[in-house]
mmCIF file of C-alpha atoms and ligand atoms in Angstrom:
data_model
loop_
_atom_site.group_PDB
_atom_site.id
_atom_site.type_symbol
_atom_site.label_atom_id
_atom_site.label_comp_id
_atom_site.label_asym_id
_atom_site.label_seq_id
_atom_site.Cartn_x
_atom_site.Cartn_y
_atom_site.Cartn_z
ATOM 1 C CA MET A 1 104.754 78.874 69.680
ATOM 2 C CA ILE A 2 103.151 82.314 69.661
ATOM 3 C CA VAL A 3 102.058 83.369 73.147
ATOM 4 C CA LEU A 4 100.007 86.339 74.332
ATOM 5 C CA GLY A 5 101.381 87.444 77.720
ATOM 6 C CA ILE A 6 99.425 89.542 80.216
ATOM 7 C CA GLU A 7 100.786 91.271 83.349
ATOM 8 C CA THR A 8 98.710 93.224 85.881
ATOM 9 C CA SER A 9 100.304 92.314 89.232
ATOM 10 C CA CYS A 10 100.952 95.866 90.410
ATOM 11 C CA ASP A 11 100.662 99.257 88.702
ATOM 12 C CA GLU A 12 101.493 98.428 85.094
ATOM 13 C CA THR A 13 98.904 97.067 82.668
ATOM 14 C CA SER A 14 100.898 95.172 80.081
ATOM 15 C CA ALA A 15 100.290 92.797 77.177
ATOM 16 C CA ALA A 16 102.852 91.313 74.820
ATOM 17 C CA VAL A 17 103.099 88.824 71.998
ATOM 18 C CA VAL A 18 106.186 86.596 71.965
ATOM 19 C CA LYS A 19 107.422 83.803 69.739
ATOM 20 C CA GLY A 20 109.715 81.748 71.948
ATOM 21 C CA THR A 21 111.954 84.433 73.398
ATOM 22 C CA GLU A 22 111.411 86.806 70.476
ATOM 23 C CA VAL A 23 109.359 89.838 71.499
ATOM 24 C CA LEU A 24 106.894 90.717 68.713
ATOM 25 C CA SER A 25 105.166 93.421 70.772
ATOM 26 C CA ASN A 26 105.257 94.669 74.359
ATOM 27 C CA VAL A 27 102.737 97.330 75.360
ATOM 28 C CA VAL A 28 102.875 98.844 78.856
ATOM 29 C CA ALA A 29 100.339 101.315 80.282
ATOM 30 C CA SER A 30 101.786 102.758 83.469
ATOM 31 C CA GLN A 31 99.589 103.978 86.304
ATOM 32 C CA ALA A 32 102.396 106.116 87.787
ATOM 33 C CA ASP A 33 100.482 109.354 87.135
ATOM 34 C CA LEU A 34 97.448 107.965 88.963
ATOM 35 C CA HIS A 35 99.322 106.839 92.092
ATOM 36 C CA ARG A 36 101.668 109.835 92.262
ATOM 37 C CA LYS A 37 99.182 111.920 94.260
ATOM 38 C CA TRP A 38 99.146 109.265 96.999
ATOM 39 C CA GLY A 39 102.926 108.686 96.852
ATOM 40 C CA GLY A 40 102.484 104.933 96.358
ATOM 41 C CA VAL A 41 100.297 102.250 94.790
ATOM 42 C CA VAL A 42 96.718 102.204 96.096
ATOM 43 C CA PRO A 43 95.467 98.633 95.442
ATOM 44 C CA GLU A 44 91.801 99.476 94.781
ATOM 45 C CA ALA A 45 92.701 102.292 92.384
ATOM 46 C CA ALA A 46 95.206 100.006 90.635
ATOM 47 C CA ALA A 47 92.564 97.329 90.034
ATOM 48 C CA ARG A 48 90.095 99.842 88.585
ATOM 49 C CA ALA A 49 92.741 101.305 86.289
ATOM 50 C CA HIS A 50 93.633 97.804 85.057
ATOM 51 C CA VAL A 51 89.942 97.218 84.216
ATOM 52 C CA GLU A 52 89.951 100.357 82.058
ATOM 53 C CA ALA A 53 93.260 99.621 80.334
ATOM 54 C CA ILE A 54 93.293 95.862 79.851
ATOM 55 C CA VAL A 55 91.264 95.521 76.615
ATOM 56 C CA PRO A 56 92.918 98.407 74.707
ATOM 57 C CA VAL A 57 96.381 97.265 75.865
ATOM 58 C CA ILE A 58 95.781 93.688 74.657
ATOM 59 C CA ALA A 59 94.311 94.973 71.370
ATOM 60 C CA GLU A 60 97.366 97.195 70.839
ATOM 61 C CA ALA A 61 99.799 94.335 71.568
ATOM 62 C CA MET A 62 97.985 92.159 69.017
ATOM 63 C CA ARG A 63 97.948 94.985 66.444
ATOM 64 C CA VAL A 64 101.681 95.737 66.783
ATOM 65 C CA ALA A 65 102.470 92.009 66.456
ATOM 66 C CA GLY A 66 100.451 91.859 63.212
ATOM 67 C CA GLU A 67 97.357 90.056 64.590
ATOM 68 C CA PRO A 68 99.033 86.606 64.702
ATOM 69 C CA VAL A 69 97.254 83.303 65.337
ATOM 70 C CA LEU A 70 97.933 82.547 69.008
ATOM 71 C CA ASP A 71 99.036 79.198 70.420
ATOM 72 C CA ALA A 72 98.583 80.023 74.125
ATOM 73 C CA VAL A 73 97.740 82.723 76.664
ATOM 74 C CA ALA A 74 100.046 83.426 79.626
ATOM 75 C CA VAL A 75 99.252 85.575 82.625
ATOM 76 C CA THR A 76 100.871 86.585 85.908
ATOM 77 C CA ASN A 77 98.738 84.969 88.640
ATOM 78 C CA ARG A 78 101.069 85.426 91.637
ATOM 79 C CA PRO A 79 102.455 87.161 93.694
ATOM 80 C CA GLY A 80 100.960 90.638 93.611
ATOM 81 C CA LEU A 81 97.883 92.659 94.508
ATOM 82 C CA VAL A 82 94.976 90.213 94.249
ATOM 83 C CA GLY A 83 92.529 92.769 92.849
ATOM 84 C CA ALA A 84 95.054 93.799 90.209
ATOM 85 C CA LEU A 85 96.045 90.208 89.361
ATOM 86 C CA SER A 86 92.373 89.211 88.986
ATOM 87 C CA VAL A 87 91.886 91.658 86.118
ATOM 88 C CA GLY A 88 94.683 90.119 84.034
ATOM 89 C CA VAL A 89 93.743 86.556 84.929
ATOM 90 C CA THR A 90 90.072 87.116 84.061
ATOM 91 C CA ALA A 91 91.013 88.613 80.696
ATOM 92 C CA ALA A 92 93.424 85.731 80.007
ATOM 93 C CA LYS A 93 90.782 83.136 80.890
ATOM 94 C CA ALA A 94 88.229 84.795 78.600
ATOM 95 C CA ILE A 95 90.648 84.727 75.657
ATOM 96 C CA ALA A 96 91.804 81.170 76.390
ATOM 97 C CA TYR A 97 88.190 79.984 76.648
ATOM 98 C CA GLY A 98 86.974 81.896 73.607
ATOM 99 C CA ARG A 99 89.856 80.758 71.403
ATOM 100 C CA ARG A 100 90.243 77.276 72.928
ATOM 101 C CA LEU A 101 93.859 77.958 73.863
ATOM 102 C CA PRO A 102 96.005 76.601 76.690
ATOM 103 C CA LEU A 103 96.296 78.968 79.665
ATOM 104 C CA VAL A 104 99.561 79.334 81.607
ATOM 105 C CA GLY A 105 99.742 81.045 85.012
ATOM 106 C CA VAL A 106 103.184 82.561 85.547
ATOM 107 C CA HIS A 107 104.949 83.533 88.772
ATOM 108 C CA HIS A 108 105.921 87.197 88.431
ATOM 109 C CA LEU A 109 109.498 86.619 89.625
ATOM 110 C CA GLU A 110 110.004 83.735 87.200
ATOM 111 C CA GLY A 111 109.147 86.253 84.500
ATOM 112 C CA HIS A 112 111.808 88.643 85.792
ATOM 113 C CA LEU A 113 114.348 85.779 86.138
ATOM 114 C CA LEU A 114 113.932 84.727 82.494
ATOM 115 C CA SER A 115 113.739 88.278 81.086
ATOM 116 C CA PRO A 116 117.470 88.409 80.137
ATOM 117 C CA LEU A 117 116.809 85.629 77.570
ATOM 118 C CA ALA A 118 114.565 87.947 75.523
ATOM 119 C CA ASN A 119 115.253 88.094 71.799
ATOM 120 C CA GLY A 120 117.581 85.109 71.683
ATOM 121 C CA VAL A 121 120.236 86.315 74.143
ATOM 122 C CA HIS A 122 122.223 83.248 75.114
ATOM 123 C CA VAL A 123 122.493 83.213 78.912
ATOM 124 C CA PRO A 124 124.298 80.073 80.158
ATOM 125 C CA PHE A 125 122.675 77.866 82.825
ATOM 126 C CA PRO A 126 123.169 77.511 85.708
ATOM 127 C CA HIS A 127 123.746 81.137 86.637
ATOM 128 C CA LEU A 128 123.172 83.528 89.500
ATOM 129 C CA SER A 129 120.542 86.227 89.448
ATOM 130 C CA LEU A 130 119.936 89.339 91.485
ATOM 131 C CA ILE A 131 116.217 90.234 91.474
ATOM 132 C CA VAL A 132 115.635 93.803 92.575
ATOM 133 C CA SER A 133 112.104 95.160 92.318
ATOM 134 C CA GLY A 134 109.547 97.138 94.274
ATOM 135 C CA GLY A 135 108.516 94.078 96.265
ATOM 136 C CA HIS A 136 111.529 91.749 96.161
ATOM 137 C CA THR A 137 115.283 91.670 96.635
ATOM 138 C CA GLU A 138 116.649 88.164 96.196
ATOM 139 C CA LEU A 139 119.763 86.303 95.154
ATOM 140 C CA VAL A 140 118.722 83.225 93.189
ATOM 141 C CA HIS A 141 120.720 80.324 91.773
ATOM 142 C CA VAL A 142 118.983 79.682 88.455
ATOM 143 C CA LEU A 143 119.631 76.015 87.624
ATOM 144 C CA GLU A 144 117.536 75.972 84.432
ATOM 145 C CA PRO A 145 114.188 77.468 83.383
ATOM 146 C CA GLY A 146 111.716 76.149 85.966
ATOM 147 C CA ARG A 147 114.299 75.240 88.627
ATOM 148 C CA TYR A 148 115.485 77.871 91.074
ATOM 149 C CA HIS A 149 117.287 77.911 94.392
ATOM 150 C CA LEU A 150 116.816 80.923 96.649
ATOM 151 C CA LEU A 151 120.125 81.876 98.298
ATOM 152 C CA GLY A 152 118.907 84.831 100.318
ATOM 153 C CA GLU A 153 116.648 87.824 100.310
ATOM 154 C CA THR A 154 115.944 91.071 102.103
ATOM 155 C CA ARG A 155 114.995 90.922 105.754
ATOM 156 C CA ASP A 156 112.822 94.013 105.494
ATOM 157 C CA ASP A 157 112.344 96.492 102.646
ATOM 158 C CA ALA A 158 112.979 95.597 99.014
ATOM 159 C CA ALA A 159 115.566 97.666 97.121
ATOM 160 C CA GLY A 160 112.877 99.406 95.046
ATOM 161 C CA GLU A 161 110.916 100.119 98.198
ATOM 162 C CA ALA A 162 114.070 101.649 99.713
ATOM 163 C CA PHE A 163 114.413 103.924 96.663
ATOM 164 C CA ASP A 164 110.715 104.833 96.832
ATOM 165 C CA LYS A 165 110.774 105.591 100.580
ATOM 166 C CA ALA A 166 114.008 107.588 100.289
ATOM 167 C CA ALA A 167 112.522 109.641 97.447
ATOM 168 C CA ARG A 168 109.474 110.373 99.576
ATOM 169 C CA LEU A 169 111.646 111.463 102.528
ATOM 170 C CA LEU A 170 113.690 113.703 100.231
ATOM 171 C CA GLY A 171 110.555 115.078 98.577
ATOM 172 C CA LEU A 172 111.661 113.850 95.158
ATOM 173 C CA GLY A 173 108.431 112.342 93.892
ATOM 174 C CA TYR A 174 107.161 108.999 92.681
ATOM 175 C CA PRO A 175 108.153 106.443 91.489
ATOM 176 C CA GLY A 176 111.268 106.938 93.574
ATOM 177 C CA GLY A 177 113.956 104.932 91.777
ATOM 178 C CA LYS A 178 114.001 106.988 88.622
ATOM 179 C CA ALA A 179 113.419 110.202 90.629
ATOM 180 C CA ILE A 180 116.516 109.524 92.768
ATOM 181 C CA GLN A 181 118.595 108.553 89.751
ATOM 182 C CA ASP A 182 117.656 111.778 87.960
ATOM 183 C CA ALA A 183 118.177 113.971 91.049
ATOM 184 C CA ALA A 184 121.572 112.327 91.704
ATOM 185 C CA THR A 185 123.017 113.446 88.364
ATOM 186 C CA GLY A 186 126.101 115.522 89.104
ATOM 187 C CA GLY A 187 125.676 115.078 92.883
ATOM 188 C CA ASP A 188 128.451 114.140 95.335
ATOM 189 C CA ARG A 189 127.760 110.530 96.341
ATOM 190 C CA TYR A 190 130.202 110.681 99.282
ATOM 191 C CA ARG A 191 128.764 113.862 100.828
ATOM 192 C CA TYR A 192 126.380 112.090 103.233
ATOM 193 C CA PRO A 193 127.736 108.656 104.239
ATOM 194 C CA LEU A 194 124.817 106.241 104.805
ATOM 195 C CA PRO A 195 124.898 102.721 106.317
ATOM 196 C CA LYS A 196 125.378 99.601 104.184
ATOM 197 C CA ALA A 197 123.786 97.039 106.488
ATOM 198 C CA LEU A 198 124.391 93.309 107.064
ATOM 199 C CA SER A 199 127.996 93.063 105.996
ATOM 200 C CA ASP A 200 128.256 89.728 107.861
ATOM 201 C CA GLN A 201 125.422 88.062 105.878
ATOM 202 C CA PRO A 202 126.645 87.419 102.323
ATOM 203 C CA TYR A 203 123.290 86.630 100.683
ATOM 204 C CA GLU A 204 120.932 88.776 102.724
ATOM 205 C CA PHE A 205 120.000 92.438 102.565
ATOM 206 C CA SER A 206 118.423 94.979 104.892
ATOM 207 C CA PHE A 207 117.319 98.475 103.979
ATOM 208 C CA SER A 208 115.297 99.573 107.010
ATOM 209 C CA GLY A 209 118.373 101.080 108.719
ATOM 210 C CA LEU A 210 119.011 103.175 105.635
ATOM 211 C CA LYS A 211 115.497 104.583 105.801
ATOM 212 C CA THR A 212 116.034 105.619 109.430
ATOM 213 C CA ALA A 213 119.408 107.172 108.573
ATOM 214 C CA ILE A 214 117.849 109.220 105.765
ATOM 215 C CA LEU A 215 115.097 110.391 108.100
ATOM 216 C CA ARG A 216 117.726 111.527 110.612
ATOM 217 C CA LEU A 217 119.733 113.224 107.882
ATOM 218 C CA VAL A 218 116.676 115.145 106.676
ATOM 219 C CA GLU A 219 115.875 116.227 110.253
ATOM 220 C CA LYS A 220 119.482 117.198 111.042
ATOM 221 C CA GLU A 221 120.214 119.150 107.870
ATOM 222 C CA GLY A 222 116.798 120.743 107.478
ATOM 223 C CA LYS A 223 116.864 123.472 104.829
ATOM 224 C CA GLN A 224 120.644 123.020 104.466
ATOM 225 C CA LEU A 225 120.191 119.594 102.891
ATOM 226 C CA ASP A 226 121.559 119.420 99.359
ATOM 227 C CA HIS A 227 119.017 117.225 97.557
ATOM 228 C CA LYS A 228 121.343 116.416 94.676
ATOM 229 C CA ASP A 229 124.072 115.163 97.017
ATOM 230 C CA ALA A 230 121.545 113.379 99.234
ATOM 231 C CA ALA A 231 120.037 111.561 96.226
ATOM 232 C CA ALA A 232 123.533 110.618 95.029
ATOM 233 C CA SER A 233 124.437 109.348 98.519
ATOM 234 C CA VAL A 234 121.275 107.220 98.727
ATOM 235 C CA GLN A 235 121.866 105.773 95.275
ATOM 236 C CA GLU A 236 125.475 105.015 96.264
ATOM 237 C CA ALA A 237 124.442 103.220 99.490
ATOM 238 C CA ILE A 238 121.774 101.047 97.830
ATOM 239 C CA THR A 239 123.651 100.132 94.660
ATOM 240 C CA ALA A 240 127.001 99.448 96.354
ATOM 241 C CA VAL A 241 125.620 96.782 98.677
ATOM 242 C CA LEU A 242 123.543 95.159 95.917
ATOM 243 C CA ALA A 243 126.405 95.014 93.433
ATOM 244 C CA GLU A 244 129.062 93.892 95.901
ATOM 245 C CA LYS A 245 126.959 91.064 97.361
ATOM 246 C CA ALA A 246 125.761 89.840 93.959
ATOM 247 C CA ALA A 247 129.277 89.821 92.510
ATOM 248 C CA ALA A 248 130.678 88.100 95.619
ATOM 249 C CA ALA A 249 127.930 85.454 95.439
ATOM 250 C CA ALA A 250 128.738 84.806 91.771
ATOM 251 C CA ASP A 251 132.391 84.349 92.761
ATOM 252 C CA ALA A 252 131.541 82.049 95.672
ATOM 253 C CA PHE A 253 129.407 79.844 93.417
ATOM 254 C CA GLY A 254 131.961 79.833 90.616
ATOM 255 C CA ALA A 255 129.092 81.060 88.444
ATOM 256 C CA LYS A 256 129.827 81.635 84.771
ATOM 257 C CA ALA A 257 127.150 84.288 84.538
ATOM 258 C CA LEU A 258 125.214 86.776 86.616
ATOM 259 C CA THR A 259 121.926 88.410 85.647
ATOM 260 C CA LEU A 260 120.408 91.593 87.036
ATOM 261 C CA VAL A 261 116.600 91.760 86.765
ATOM 262 C CA GLY A 262 113.545 93.656 88.082
ATOM 263 C CA GLY A 263 112.626 97.329 88.108
ATOM 264 C CA VAL A 264 115.716 98.493 90.019
ATOM 265 C CA ALA A 265 117.856 96.812 87.322
ATOM 266 C CA ALA A 266 116.957 99.903 85.264
ATOM 267 C CA ASN A 267 119.311 101.889 87.516
ATOM 268 C CA THR A 268 122.303 103.067 85.487
ATOM 269 C CA LEU A 269 124.781 103.135 88.374
ATOM 270 C CA LEU A 270 123.837 99.585 89.434
ATOM 271 C CA ARG A 271 124.245 98.344 85.852
ATOM 272 C CA GLU A 272 127.649 100.037 85.591
ATOM 273 C CA ARG A 273 128.828 98.668 88.946
ATOM 274 C CA LEU A 274 127.931 95.089 88.081
ATOM 275 C CA THR A 275 129.385 95.374 84.593
ATOM 276 C CA ARG A 276 132.682 96.464 86.181
ATOM 277 C CA LEU A 277 132.723 93.899 89.003
ATOM 278 C CA CYS A 278 131.803 91.028 86.658
ATOM 279 C CA THR A 279 134.481 92.030 84.160
ATOM 280 C CA GLN A 280 137.054 91.989 86.968
ATOM 281 C CA SER A 281 136.098 88.467 88.004
ATOM 282 C CA ALA A 282 135.532 87.132 84.450
ATOM 283 C CA VAL A 283 131.810 86.457 85.051
ATOM 284 C CA ALA A 284 129.521 87.136 82.076
ATOM 285 C CA PHE A 285 126.970 89.801 82.970
ATOM 286 C CA PHE A 286 123.467 90.051 81.526
ATOM 287 C CA THR A 287 120.692 92.524 82.168
ATOM 288 C CA PRO A 288 117.693 93.165 79.917
ATOM 289 C CA PRO A 289 117.040 96.448 78.102
ATOM 290 C CA LEU A 290 115.308 98.992 80.353
ATOM 291 C CA ASP A 291 111.765 98.292 79.122
ATOM 292 C CA LEU A 292 112.152 94.628 80.098
ATOM 293 C CA CYS A 293 113.511 95.465 83.587
ATOM 294 C CA THR A 294 110.405 97.211 84.884
ATOM 295 C CA ASP A 295 107.160 95.235 84.844
ATOM 296 C CA ASN A 296 106.169 93.985 81.410
ATOM 297 C CA ALA A 297 104.204 91.146 79.825
ATOM 298 C CA ALA A 298 106.950 90.028 77.416
ATOM 299 C CA MET A 299 108.809 88.311 80.262
ATOM 300 C CA ILE A 300 105.575 86.536 81.249
ATOM 301 C CA GLY A 301 105.108 85.197 77.722
ATOM 302 C CA ILE A 302 108.754 84.099 77.583
ATOM 303 C CA ALA A 303 108.526 82.240 80.913
ATOM 304 C CA ALA A 304 105.301 80.530 79.781
ATOM 305 C CA GLY A 305 107.049 79.332 76.616
ATOM 306 C CA PHE A 306 109.327 77.092 78.686
ATOM 307 C CA ARG A 307 106.373 75.512 80.485
ATOM 308 C CA LEU A 308 104.502 74.963 77.232
ATOM 309 C CA ALA A 309 107.616 73.355 75.735
ATOM 310 C CA ALA A 310 107.533 70.897 78.662
ATOM 311 C CA ASN A 311 103.862 70.176 77.830
ATOM 312 C CA GLU A 312 102.621 71.970 80.923
ATOM 313 C CA HIS A 313 99.752 74.385 81.262
ATOM 314 C CA ASP A 314 96.998 75.286 83.716
ATOM 315 C CA SER A 315 93.243 74.845 83.731
ATOM 316 C CA LEU A 316 90.626 77.593 83.530
ATOM 317 C CA ASP A 317 90.340 77.263 87.337
ATOM 318 C CA LEU A 318 93.656 79.116 87.682
ATOM 319 C CA GLU A 319 93.652 81.144 90.891
ATOM 320 C CA VAL A 320 95.393 84.354 91.902
ATOM 321 C CA SER A 321 97.511 84.711 95.020
ATOM 322 C CA SER A 322 99.215 87.582 96.796
ATOM 323 C CA THR A 323 102.109 85.271 97.731
ATOM 324 C CA GLY A 324 103.823 82.175 96.384
ATOM 325 C CA GLU A 325 107.271 80.660 96.026
ATOM 326 C CA ILE A 326 109.003 80.638 92.679
ATOM 327 C CA PRO A 327 108.074 77.307 91.020
ATOM 328 C CA GLY A 328 110.576 74.479 91.323
ATOM 329 C CA SER A 329 112.342 76.423 94.065
ATOM 330 C CA SER A 330 114.302 75.065 96.972
ATOM 331 C CA HIS A 331 115.973 76.859 99.845
HETATM 332 O O1 KG4 B 401 109.810 95.219 88.843
HETATM 333 P P1 KG4 B 401 109.066 96.482 89.050
HETATM 334 O O2 KG4 B 401 108.687 97.292 87.828
HETATM 335 O O3 KG4 B 401 107.748 96.226 89.867
HETATM 336 C C1 KG4 B 401 107.696 95.262 90.876
HETATM 337 O O4 KG4 B 401 107.605 94.051 90.564
HETATM 338 O O5 KG4 B 401 107.819 95.702 92.046
HETATM 339 O O6 KG4 B 401 109.938 97.387 90.048
HETATM 340 C C2 KG4 B 401 109.494 98.659 90.449
HETATM 341 C C3 KG4 B 401 110.573 99.318 91.281
HETATM 342 C C4 KG4 B 401 110.126 100.615 91.942
HETATM 343 O O7 KG4 B 401 110.416 100.549 93.320
HETATM 344 C C5 KG4 B 401 110.962 101.685 91.247
HETATM 345 O O8 KG4 B 401 111.276 102.795 92.079
HETATM 346 C C6 KG4 B 401 112.190 100.915 90.863
HETATM 347 O O9 KG4 B 401 111.707 99.643 90.470
HETATM 348 N N1 KG4 B 401 112.933 101.543 89.750
HETATM 349 C C7 KG4 B 401 114.189 102.033 89.866
HETATM 350 C C8 KG4 B 401 114.513 102.617 88.619
HETATM 351 N N2 KG4 B 401 113.444 102.451 87.781
HETATM 352 C C9 KG4 B 401 112.484 101.785 88.501
HETATM 353 N N3 KG4 B 401 115.034 102.030 90.912
HETATM 354 C C10 KG4 B 401 116.238 102.616 90.723
HETATM 355 N N4 KG4 B 401 116.622 103.224 89.577
HETATM 356 C C11 KG4 B 401 115.797 103.235 88.496
HETATM 357 N N5 KG4 B 401 116.177 103.826 87.360
HETATM 358 ZN ZN1 ZN B 402 108.233 93.212 88.931
#
């Protein structure tokens, strides 16, 4: 099955061609430069930029893959910015209609959850997954492709949002995760102790207290603030709580494997922490290569492949939605 995947849920216009889990092409046009001047994603500007990029990005994905004959078209239709999602879904419908192909609407987080399987990596099921992105921070028990059980999530900000807000407070630029990681290089991560909230709730997270603490730190230290050490301290606070709770959850569930997915999974310190903790507790650890952590269409094509294999697809009436539970999920 050769599937064209399309992803436009936020600020990345992406198209990919996959064959099962094999990634034949994965083209991503980032809008980071556009949104930088506002310090965050402006929905209307994102939608317009997707309109400009969508056709050339799809054409490039098809070219890199060698112009294959497609068997289906997959597209993220939820959750996300509705204006942004509509651009990808409209393009996907046009191609599906024009080529008489089945159309599959994919939940963005299901794409992230199945991203570690890319290129034939054998991840055992069931396993635990930590999703950490700009909009979500969740611990999920992944029973099999299509069946998920949400263990817990953030009560307020997502981990990526915490990185982005901290970067803004520290004047480090946008997008914040990578900016903090880069600024933290060589910094003293214990210089400014910051709170690691909700120690009594094993599967839940909270990052709003951290934001307040950083604000206070910036006010208190003023010009004295060492940005390198502050960035390192923020990165320490966020990654420690994520890694410790994910590893503890894997232990509690007797999970054979843990996956780390979503944009924040690109964080080197978080990857190192979980590699170490999982090795200690003999849990296999999987996280995709960096380009499949941040938003991409390859994961959307891969997730669609499992639905197509089960003879499922959607109609051309497919709708977009800003919200939506992961399919087959239970609490
Ligand atoms: O999954 P993603 O690309 O988009 C959403 O679905 O939200 O995640 C984007 C988030 C942003 O908040 C960004 O700051 C964060 O991922 N991020 C990182 C790193 N690279 C991206 N956070 C920490 N360290 C990184 N290296
Ligand atoms: Zn994402």
